[in-house]
Amino acid sequence: MDDYPKTLAEFEERFSTEEACWHYLCELRWPDGFVCPRCGHRKAWLIDHGLHWCRSCDYKASVTAGTIFERTKKPLMVWFRVIWWVTGQKYGASAKGLQRMLGIGSYETAWTWLHKLRRAMVRQGRDRLSGNVEIDETFVGGVKHDGKRGRGASGKVLILMVVQLDGKKLGRIRLKRIEDASAESLEKAIQDTVEPGSVIRTDGWAGYNQIGNRGYIHEVVRTDAEVGDNLLPACNLVASLMKRWLGGTLQGAVAHEHLEYYLDEYTFRFNRRTSRHRGKLFYRLLQQAVLTDAVTYETIKKNVRGRKPTHHNI
């Protein structure tokens, strides 16, 4: 389809009704026409907003079922405006900002919606990076204790940074939380994010020693192996920008349990930083939202620290 509004005026004109939003969502979920999730039949009656009645098995399939919009009590028009606003924020969106700008009823609702959208920002089964790739780690979190790399870092989380190089420019990135800097953790994360045959540039940390035996061309570009100091140039820039983003837009208020979803948001924004139209980000996020499994507020709030609200209207 690849059809999206390029300006705010186009957005407001195109999605001025609930029917228009439902129609657009149906086109995104079933770009080749409706397919019954139960029997695979392609013919159905459209009986309500996004609700299809299969002519073969009589199953009533909702376009929002099994997506992040499942059982929402808010109109799709509100969801669309939230997604447009979120993707239009160059440096990210906070729940407070979302609640204030769009009149979301409660902070908890705004916070939950942002977390649902973050789960849709990274597509499952996405392509791995390839070509020339730079890899290093960085710590995120509390104060690092003295000690060897990957050790003595109480209160911190270790993040693997994978940066694809396009000549002298930075290409796409992947950010992945890892348990430690052992060879086992590093090799698994690299195999998940980088295509075999790629040229991988790292420092001299022993955890990378066997990368050349895993189907990659391994280049050690510096022998210093102290994480956080004198990082590889591309990784150093990504680490700096990511930490500035976490400390700025989100004011550092990120629980370790949710960190990976914030990393997904940063990756989504960074990899689309050169898009000419913010509407394309709106389109991509909405496209991925209908392919992302439903998640409940109860599941999301499970690891929230502090007081947990008992009820709110999502």
mmCIF file of C-alpha atoms in Angstrom:
data_model
loop_
_atom_site.group_PDB
_atom_site.id
_atom_site.type_symbol
_atom_site.label_atom_id
_atom_site.label_comp_id
_atom_site.label_asym_id
_atom_site.label_seq_id
_atom_site.Cartn_x
_atom_site.Cartn_y
_atom_site.Cartn_z
ATOM 1 C CA MET A 1 0.000 0.000 0.000
ATOM 2 C CA ASP A 2 2.661 2.493 1.116
ATOM 3 C CA ASP A 3 0.017 5.230 1.178
ATOM 4 C CA TYR A 4 0.202 7.816 3.931
ATOM 5 C CA PRO A 5 -0.522 11.505 4.656
ATOM 6 C CA LYS A 6 2.545 13.691 4.254
ATOM 7 C CA THR A 7 1.402 16.724 6.235
ATOM 8 C CA LEU A 8 -0.751 17.466 9.256
ATOM 9 C CA ALA A 9 -3.370 19.022 6.975
ATOM 10 C CA GLU A 10 -3.531 15.840 4.896
ATOM 11 C CA PHE A 11 -3.751 13.744 8.054
ATOM 12 C CA GLU A 12 -6.636 15.766 9.509
ATOM 13 C CA GLU A 13 -8.552 15.700 6.242
ATOM 14 C CA ARG A 14 -8.038 11.993 5.626
ATOM 15 C CA PHE A 15 -8.802 10.700 9.126
ATOM 16 C CA SER A 16 -11.606 13.054 10.117
ATOM 17 C CA THR A 17 -14.058 10.198 10.721
ATOM 18 C CA GLU A 18 -14.019 6.912 12.585
ATOM 19 C CA GLU A 19 -15.022 5.089 9.384
ATOM 20 C CA ALA A 20 -11.933 6.393 7.571
ATOM 21 C CA CYS A 21 -9.676 5.111 10.349
ATOM 22 C CA TRP A 22 -11.274 1.656 10.351
ATOM 23 C CA HIS A 23 -11.001 1.426 6.568
ATOM 24 C CA TYR A 24 -7.306 2.368 6.635
ATOM 25 C CA LEU A 25 -6.596 -0.147 9.391
ATOM 26 C CA CYS A 26 -8.309 -2.910 7.400
ATOM 27 C CA GLU A 27 -6.145 -2.111 4.375
ATOM 28 C CA LEU A 28 -3.024 -2.339 6.516
ATOM 29 C CA ARG A 29 -3.952 -5.630 8.142
ATOM 30 C CA TRP A 30 -5.297 -7.263 4.972
ATOM 31 C CA PRO A 31 -3.468 -5.515 2.092
ATOM 32 C CA ASP A 32 -4.491 -8.269 -0.346
ATOM 33 C CA GLY A 33 -8.071 -8.421 0.882
ATOM 34 C CA PHE A 34 -9.737 -9.985 3.915
ATOM 35 C CA VAL A 35 -8.595 -13.438 5.026
ATOM 36 C CA CYS A 36 -10.576 -15.226 7.716
ATOM 37 C CA PRO A 37 -8.209 -16.048 10.612
ATOM 38 C CA ARG A 38 -10.201 -19.219 11.339
ATOM 39 C CA CYS A 39 -10.747 -20.871 7.939
ATOM 40 C CA GLY A 40 -8.727 -18.775 5.491
ATOM 41 C CA HIS A 41 -11.760 -17.866 3.376
ATOM 42 C CA ARG A 42 -11.530 -14.557 1.534
ATOM 43 C CA LYS A 43 -15.147 -13.458 1.332
ATOM 44 C CA ALA A 44 -16.982 -11.735 4.158
ATOM 45 C CA TRP A 45 -19.647 -9.163 4.921
ATOM 46 C CA LEU A 46 -18.510 -5.974 6.618
ATOM 47 C CA ILE A 47 -21.131 -5.616 9.347
ATOM 48 C CA ASP A 48 -19.642 -2.974 11.640
ATOM 49 C CA HIS A 49 -16.508 -0.916 12.285
ATOM 50 C CA GLY A 50 -13.750 -3.271 11.160
ATOM 51 C CA LEU A 51 -15.887 -6.345 11.904
ATOM 52 C CA HIS A 52 -16.016 -8.943 9.115
ATOM 53 C CA TRP A 53 -18.485 -11.842 9.033
ATOM 54 C CA CYS A 54 -16.906 -14.756 7.169
ATOM 55 C CA ARG A 55 -19.252 -16.191 4.532
ATOM 56 C CA SER A 56 -17.743 -19.645 4.910
ATOM 57 C CA CYS A 57 -17.533 -20.360 8.656
ATOM 58 C CA ASP A 58 -19.639 -17.485 10.068
ATOM 59 C CA TYR A 59 -16.691 -16.312 12.177
ATOM 60 C CA LYS A 60 -16.800 -12.632 13.090
ATOM 61 C CA ALA A 61 -13.295 -11.240 12.779
ATOM 62 C CA SER A 62 -12.395 -7.804 14.100
ATOM 63 C CA VAL A 63 -9.526 -5.910 12.495
ATOM 64 C CA THR A 64 -8.280 -4.962 15.966
ATOM 65 C CA ALA A 65 -8.410 -8.484 17.452
ATOM 66 C CA GLY A 66 -4.952 -9.801 18.313
ATOM 67 C CA THR A 67 -3.350 -6.369 17.868
ATOM 68 C CA ILE A 68 -2.318 -3.638 20.285
ATOM 69 C CA PHE A 69 -5.764 -2.070 19.704
ATOM 70 C CA GLU A 70 -7.641 -5.120 20.984
ATOM 71 C CA ARG A 71 -10.552 -4.242 23.304
ATOM 72 C CA THR A 72 -9.704 -0.560 23.296
ATOM 73 C CA LYS A 73 -12.411 1.682 24.723
ATOM 74 C CA LYS A 74 -11.179 4.732 22.841
ATOM 75 C CA PRO A 75 -12.068 5.662 19.238
ATOM 76 C CA LEU A 76 -9.524 4.828 16.553
ATOM 77 C CA MET A 77 -9.449 8.534 15.704
ATOM 78 C CA VAL A 78 -7.789 9.127 19.092
ATOM 79 C CA TRP A 79 -5.319 6.300 18.505
ATOM 80 C CA PHE A 80 -4.418 7.696 15.089
ATOM 81 C CA ARG A 81 -3.786 11.142 16.545
ATOM 82 C CA VAL A 82 -1.622 9.656 19.273
ATOM 83 C CA ILE A 83 0.456 7.737 16.718
ATOM 84 C CA TRP A 84 0.788 10.820 14.513
ATOM 85 C CA TRP A 85 1.916 12.896 17.510
ATOM 86 C CA VAL A 86 4.340 10.222 18.788
ATOM 87 C CA THR A 87 6.024 9.734 15.416
ATOM 88 C CA GLY A 88 6.164 13.486 14.886
ATOM 89 C CA GLN A 89 8.220 14.042 18.043
ATOM 90 C CA LYS A 90 11.816 14.102 16.866
ATOM 91 C CA TYR A 91 13.263 13.326 20.289
ATOM 92 C CA GLY A 92 10.589 10.970 21.525
ATOM 93 C CA ALA A 93 7.409 11.273 23.540
ATOM 94 C CA SER A 94 6.737 11.136 27.251
ATOM 95 C CA ALA A 95 3.508 10.012 28.890
ATOM 96 C CA LYS A 96 3.105 13.419 30.570
ATOM 97 C CA GLY A 97 3.533 15.178 27.260
ATOM 98 C CA LEU A 98 1.054 12.872 25.552
ATOM 99 C CA GLN A 99 -1.533 13.343 28.294
ATOM 100 C CA ARG A 100 -1.164 17.127 28.195
ATOM 101 C CA MET A 101 -1.064 17.651 24.420
ATOM 102 C CA LEU A 102 -3.873 15.297 23.391
ATOM 103 C CA GLY A 103 -6.083 15.415 26.445
ATOM 104 C CA ILE A 104 -5.715 11.749 27.374
ATOM 105 C CA GLY A 105 -7.860 11.137 30.441
ATOM 106 C CA SER A 106 -5.185 9.816 32.794
ATOM 107 C CA TYR A 107 -1.417 9.498 33.030
ATOM 108 C CA GLU A 108 -1.748 5.711 33.307
ATOM 109 C CA THR A 109 -3.637 5.544 30.002
ATOM 110 C CA ALA A 110 -1.019 7.662 28.222
ATOM 111 C CA TRP A 111 1.795 5.582 29.749
ATOM 112 C CA THR A 112 0.132 2.307 28.704
ATOM 113 C CA TRP A 113 -0.503 3.457 25.141
ATOM 114 C CA LEU A 114 3.124 4.476 24.726
ATOM 115 C CA HIS A 115 4.267 1.084 25.969
ATOM 116 C CA LYS A 116 1.919 -0.671 23.551
ATOM 117 C CA LEU A 117 3.285 1.414 20.692
ATOM 118 C CA ARG A 118 6.880 0.676 21.712
ATOM 119 C CA ARG A 119 6.118 -3.018 21.367
ATOM 120 C CA ALA A 120 5.167 -2.350 17.754
ATOM 121 C CA MET A 121 8.238 -0.308 16.894
ATOM 122 C CA VAL A 122 10.446 -3.293 16.131
ATOM 123 C CA ARG A 123 9.129 -5.757 13.586
ATOM 124 C CA GLN A 124 9.507 -9.427 14.433
ATOM 125 C CA GLY A 125 11.728 -11.257 11.958
ATOM 126 C CA ARG A 126 13.309 -8.023 10.717
ATOM 127 C CA ASP A 127 16.380 -8.195 8.499
ATOM 128 C CA ARG A 128 19.770 -8.553 10.135
ATOM 129 C CA LEU A 129 22.442 -5.956 9.510
ATOM 130 C CA SER A 130 25.135 -6.739 6.948
ATOM 131 C CA GLY A 131 28.232 -5.368 5.240
ATOM 132 C CA ASN A 132 30.623 -3.457 7.499
ATOM 133 C CA VAL A 133 29.414 -3.494 11.091
ATOM 134 C CA GLU A 134 30.867 -1.954 14.237
ATOM 135 C CA ILE A 135 30.083 -3.583 17.594
ATOM 136 C CA ASP A 136 30.700 -2.574 21.188
ATOM 137 C CA GLU A 137 28.914 -2.477 24.532
ATOM 138 C CA THR A 138 27.862 0.279 26.884
ATOM 139 C CA PHE A 139 26.377 0.419 30.357
ATOM 140 C CA VAL A 140 23.035 2.036 31.168
ATOM 141 C CA GLY A 141 21.892 2.641 34.729
ATOM 142 C CA GLY A 142 23.417 3.375 38.126
ATOM 143 C CA VAL A 143 26.997 4.033 39.094
ATOM 144 C CA LYS A 144 29.542 1.551 37.778
ATOM 145 C CA HIS A 145 31.924 0.073 40.326
ATOM 146 C CA ASP A 146 35.603 -0.397 39.620
ATOM 147 C CA GLY A 147 36.380 -3.771 38.145
ATOM 148 C CA LYS A 148 36.891 -5.720 34.971
ATOM 149 C CA ARG A 149 34.702 -5.294 31.940
ATOM 150 C CA GLY A 150 31.262 -6.801 32.416
ATOM 151 C CA ARG A 151 31.862 -7.275 36.142
ATOM 152 C CA GLY A 152 31.304 -5.174 39.230
ATOM 153 C CA ALA A 153 28.617 -3.134 37.492
ATOM 154 C CA SER A 154 25.946 -3.289 40.173
ATOM 155 C CA GLY A 155 22.801 -1.376 39.198
ATOM 156 C CA LYS A 156 23.781 -1.139 35.527
ATOM 157 C CA VAL A 157 22.536 -2.918 32.425
ATOM 158 C CA LEU A 158 24.859 -3.965 29.611
ATOM 159 C CA ILE A 159 23.705 -3.034 26.090
ATOM 160 C CA LEU A 160 25.233 -4.404 22.894
ATOM 161 C CA MET A 161 25.415 -1.768 20.148
ATOM 162 C CA VAL A 162 25.526 -2.946 16.534
ATOM 163 C CA VAL A 163 26.048 -0.172 13.968
ATOM 164 C CA GLN A 164 26.010 -0.703 10.219
ATOM 165 C CA LEU A 165 28.451 1.539 8.365
ATOM 166 C CA ASP A 166 27.554 3.109 5.015
ATOM 167 C CA GLY A 167 30.951 4.435 3.991
ATOM 168 C CA LYS A 168 31.747 7.141 6.518
ATOM 169 C CA LYS A 169 28.092 7.497 7.512
ATOM 170 C CA LEU A 170 26.108 5.594 10.094
ATOM 171 C CA GLY A 171 23.472 3.263 8.717
ATOM 172 C CA ARG A 172 20.957 1.233 10.678
ATOM 173 C CA ILE A 173 21.509 0.132 14.266
ATOM 174 C CA ARG A 174 20.463 -2.625 16.620
ATOM 175 C CA LEU A 175 20.471 -2.310 20.404
ATOM 176 C CA LYS A 176 20.234 -5.459 22.476
ATOM 177 C CA ARG A 177 20.310 -5.997 26.212
ATOM 178 C CA ILE A 178 22.717 -8.782 27.203
ATOM 179 C CA GLU A 179 23.313 -10.500 30.518
ATOM 180 C CA ASP A 180 27.081 -10.073 30.487
ATOM 181 C CA ALA A 181 30.084 -9.653 28.196
ATOM 182 C CA SER A 182 30.868 -13.366 28.006
ATOM 183 C CA ALA A 183 31.587 -15.001 24.660
ATOM 184 C CA GLU A 184 28.326 -16.949 24.927
ATOM 185 C CA SER A 185 26.181 -13.818 25.383
ATOM 186 C CA LEU A 186 28.013 -11.773 22.760
ATOM 187 C CA GLU A 187 28.043 -14.467 20.079
ATOM 188 C CA LYS A 188 24.325 -15.210 20.459
ATOM 189 C CA ALA A 189 23.423 -11.506 20.261
ATOM 190 C CA ILE A 190 25.632 -11.021 17.193
ATOM 191 C CA GLN A 191 24.159 -14.026 15.403
ATOM 192 C CA ASP A 192 20.676 -12.630 16.078
ATOM 193 C CA THR A 193 21.481 -9.207 14.625
ATOM 194 C CA VAL A 194 24.205 -9.609 11.944
ATOM 195 C CA GLU A 195 24.177 -11.591 8.692
ATOM 196 C CA PRO A 196 26.985 -14.184 8.291
ATOM 197 C CA GLY A 197 29.712 -13.022 5.930
ATOM 198 C CA SER A 198 29.634 -9.477 7.310
ATOM 199 C CA VAL A 199 32.781 -7.656 8.388
ATOM 200 C CA ILE A 200 32.606 -7.109 12.142
ATOM 201 C CA ARG A 201 34.857 -4.560 13.800
ATOM 202 C CA THR A 202 35.346 -4.768 17.578
ATOM 203 C CA ASP A 203 37.878 -3.984 20.248
ATOM 204 C CA GLY A 204 40.206 -6.609 21.692
ATOM 205 C CA TRP A 205 37.863 -7.998 24.356
ATOM 206 C CA ALA A 206 38.301 -11.784 24.661
ATOM 207 C CA GLY A 207 34.544 -12.368 24.327
ATOM 208 C CA TYR A 208 34.850 -11.566 20.614
ATOM 209 C CA ASN A 209 37.777 -13.884 19.911
ATOM 210 C CA GLN A 210 35.753 -16.638 18.246
ATOM 211 C CA ILE A 211 33.596 -14.397 16.032
ATOM 212 C CA GLY A 212 35.794 -15.215 13.050
ATOM 213 C CA ASN A 213 34.887 -18.883 13.504
ATOM 214 C CA ARG A 214 31.150 -18.149 13.438
ATOM 215 C CA GLY A 215 30.909 -17.156 9.790
ATOM 216 C CA TYR A 216 32.046 -13.534 10.100
ATOM 217 C CA ILE A 217 35.144 -11.592 9.066
ATOM 218 C CA HIS A 218 36.475 -10.223 12.345
ATOM 219 C CA GLU A 219 38.630 -7.107 12.534
ATOM 220 C CA VAL A 220 40.069 -5.887 15.835
ATOM 221 C CA VAL A 221 40.381 -2.124 15.436
ATOM 222 C CA ARG A 222 41.766 -1.358 18.881
ATOM 223 C CA THR A 223 43.234 -3.504 21.625
ATOM 224 C CA ASP A 224 41.836 -1.546 24.574
ATOM 225 C CA ALA A 225 38.924 -3.517 26.040
ATOM 226 C CA GLU A 226 37.563 -1.219 28.754
ATOM 227 C CA VAL A 227 33.832 -0.716 28.235
ATOM 228 C CA GLY A 228 32.661 2.883 28.271
ATOM 229 C CA ASP A 229 36.036 4.468 27.522
ATOM 230 C CA ASN A 230 37.482 5.293 24.104
ATOM 231 C CA LEU A 231 34.706 3.428 22.307
ATOM 232 C CA LEU A 232 34.711 2.676 18.598
ATOM 233 C CA PRO A 233 33.654 5.908 16.796
ATOM 234 C CA ALA A 234 30.228 4.855 15.453
ATOM 235 C CA CYS A 235 29.263 3.013 18.626
ATOM 236 C CA ASN A 236 30.537 5.888 20.734
ATOM 237 C CA LEU A 237 28.203 8.299 18.920
ATOM 238 C CA VAL A 238 25.210 5.977 19.190
ATOM 239 C CA ALA A 239 25.852 5.424 22.912
ATOM 240 C CA SER A 240 26.129 9.152 23.540
ATOM 241 C CA LEU A 241 22.934 10.000 21.650
ATOM 242 C CA MET A 242 20.993 7.130 23.238
ATOM 243 C CA LYS A 243 21.950 8.115 26.792
ATOM 244 C CA ARG A 244 21.157 11.762 26.067
ATOM 245 C CA TRP A 245 17.734 10.658 24.823
ATOM 246 C CA LEU A 246 17.078 8.475 27.870
ATOM 247 C CA GLY A 247 18.139 11.259 30.218
ATOM 248 C CA GLY A 248 16.390 14.030 28.299
ATOM 249 C CA THR A 249 13.017 13.043 26.882
ATOM 250 C CA LEU A 250 12.438 10.366 29.503
ATOM 251 C CA GLN A 251 14.422 12.113 32.271
ATOM 252 C CA GLY A 252 16.107 8.811 33.093
ATOM 253 C CA ALA A 253 12.838 7.358 34.422
ATOM 254 C CA VAL A 254 13.242 3.937 32.802
ATOM 255 C CA ALA A 255 12.853 0.749 34.808
ATOM 256 C CA HIS A 256 15.324 -1.984 33.856
ATOM 257 C CA GLU A 257 12.370 -4.301 33.230
ATOM 258 C CA HIS A 258 11.113 -2.017 30.442
ATOM 259 C CA LEU A 259 14.460 -0.887 29.079
ATOM 260 C CA GLU A 260 14.374 -3.101 25.989
ATOM 261 C CA TYR A 261 11.160 -1.458 24.787
ATOM 262 C CA TYR A 262 12.726 1.989 25.141
ATOM 263 C CA LEU A 263 15.715 0.713 23.175
ATOM 264 C CA ASP A 264 13.263 -0.438 20.494
ATOM 265 C CA GLU A 265 11.797 3.065 20.343
ATOM 266 C CA TYR A 266 15.227 4.640 20.018
ATOM 267 C CA THR A 267 16.147 2.148 17.277
ATOM 268 C CA PHE A 268 12.897 2.895 15.415
ATOM 269 C CA ARG A 269 13.566 6.632 15.502
ATOM 270 C CA PHE A 270 17.269 6.410 14.691
ATOM 271 C CA ASN A 271 16.812 4.099 11.706
ATOM 272 C CA ARG A 272 14.207 6.438 10.221
ATOM 273 C CA ARG A 273 15.955 9.705 11.023
ATOM 274 C CA THR A 274 16.363 10.594 7.329
ATOM 275 C CA SER A 275 12.695 10.112 6.351
ATOM 276 C CA ARG A 276 11.492 13.152 4.426
ATOM 277 C CA HIS A 277 7.912 12.857 5.671
ATOM 278 C CA ARG A 278 6.947 12.181 9.263
ATOM 279 C CA GLY A 279 3.838 10.586 7.781
ATOM 280 C CA LYS A 280 5.943 7.638 6.690
ATOM 281 C CA LEU A 281 6.846 6.937 10.320
ATOM 282 C CA PHE A 282 3.135 7.124 11.156
ATOM 283 C CA TYR A 283 2.430 4.623 8.382
ATOM 284 C CA ARG A 284 5.229 2.218 9.415
ATOM 285 C CA LEU A 285 4.243 2.230 13.079
ATOM 286 C CA LEU A 286 0.560 1.697 12.296
ATOM 287 C CA GLN A 287 1.498 -1.041 9.834
ATOM 288 C CA GLN A 288 3.486 -2.841 12.524
ATOM 289 C CA ALA A 289 0.837 -2.199 15.176
ATOM 290 C CA VAL A 290 -1.689 -4.446 13.409
ATOM 291 C CA LEU A 291 0.937 -7.213 13.304
ATOM 292 C CA THR A 292 1.898 -6.938 16.974
ATOM 293 C CA ASP A 293 0.230 -9.214 19.515
ATOM 294 C CA ALA A 294 -2.186 -7.757 22.007
ATOM 295 C CA VAL A 295 -0.827 -6.903 25.442
ATOM 296 C CA THR A 296 -2.864 -5.932 28.489
ATOM 297 C CA TYR A 297 -2.325 -3.120 30.940
ATOM 298 C CA GLU A 298 -1.972 -5.698 33.707
ATOM 299 C CA THR A 299 0.940 -7.326 31.876
ATOM 300 C CA ILE A 300 2.669 -4.029 31.183
ATOM 301 C CA LYS A 301 2.351 -2.652 34.718
ATOM 302 C CA LYS A 302 3.629 -5.874 36.321
ATOM 303 C CA ASN A 303 7.169 -4.547 36.678
ATOM 304 C CA VAL A 304 6.305 -0.937 37.471
ATOM 305 C CA ARG A 305 7.939 0.336 40.623
ATOM 306 C CA GLY A 306 5.924 2.240 43.178
ATOM 307 C CA ARG A 307 2.147 2.604 43.437
ATOM 308 C CA LYS A 308 0.119 0.700 40.862
ATOM 309 C CA PRO A 309 -3.323 2.107 39.971
ATOM 310 C CA THR A 310 -6.138 -0.390 40.268
ATOM 311 C CA HIS A 311 -8.282 0.753 37.366
ATOM 312 C CA HIS A 312 -8.434 3.175 34.504
ATOM 313 C CA ASN A 313 -10.168 3.507 31.160
ATOM 314 C CA ILE A 314 -7.875 2.437 28.320
#
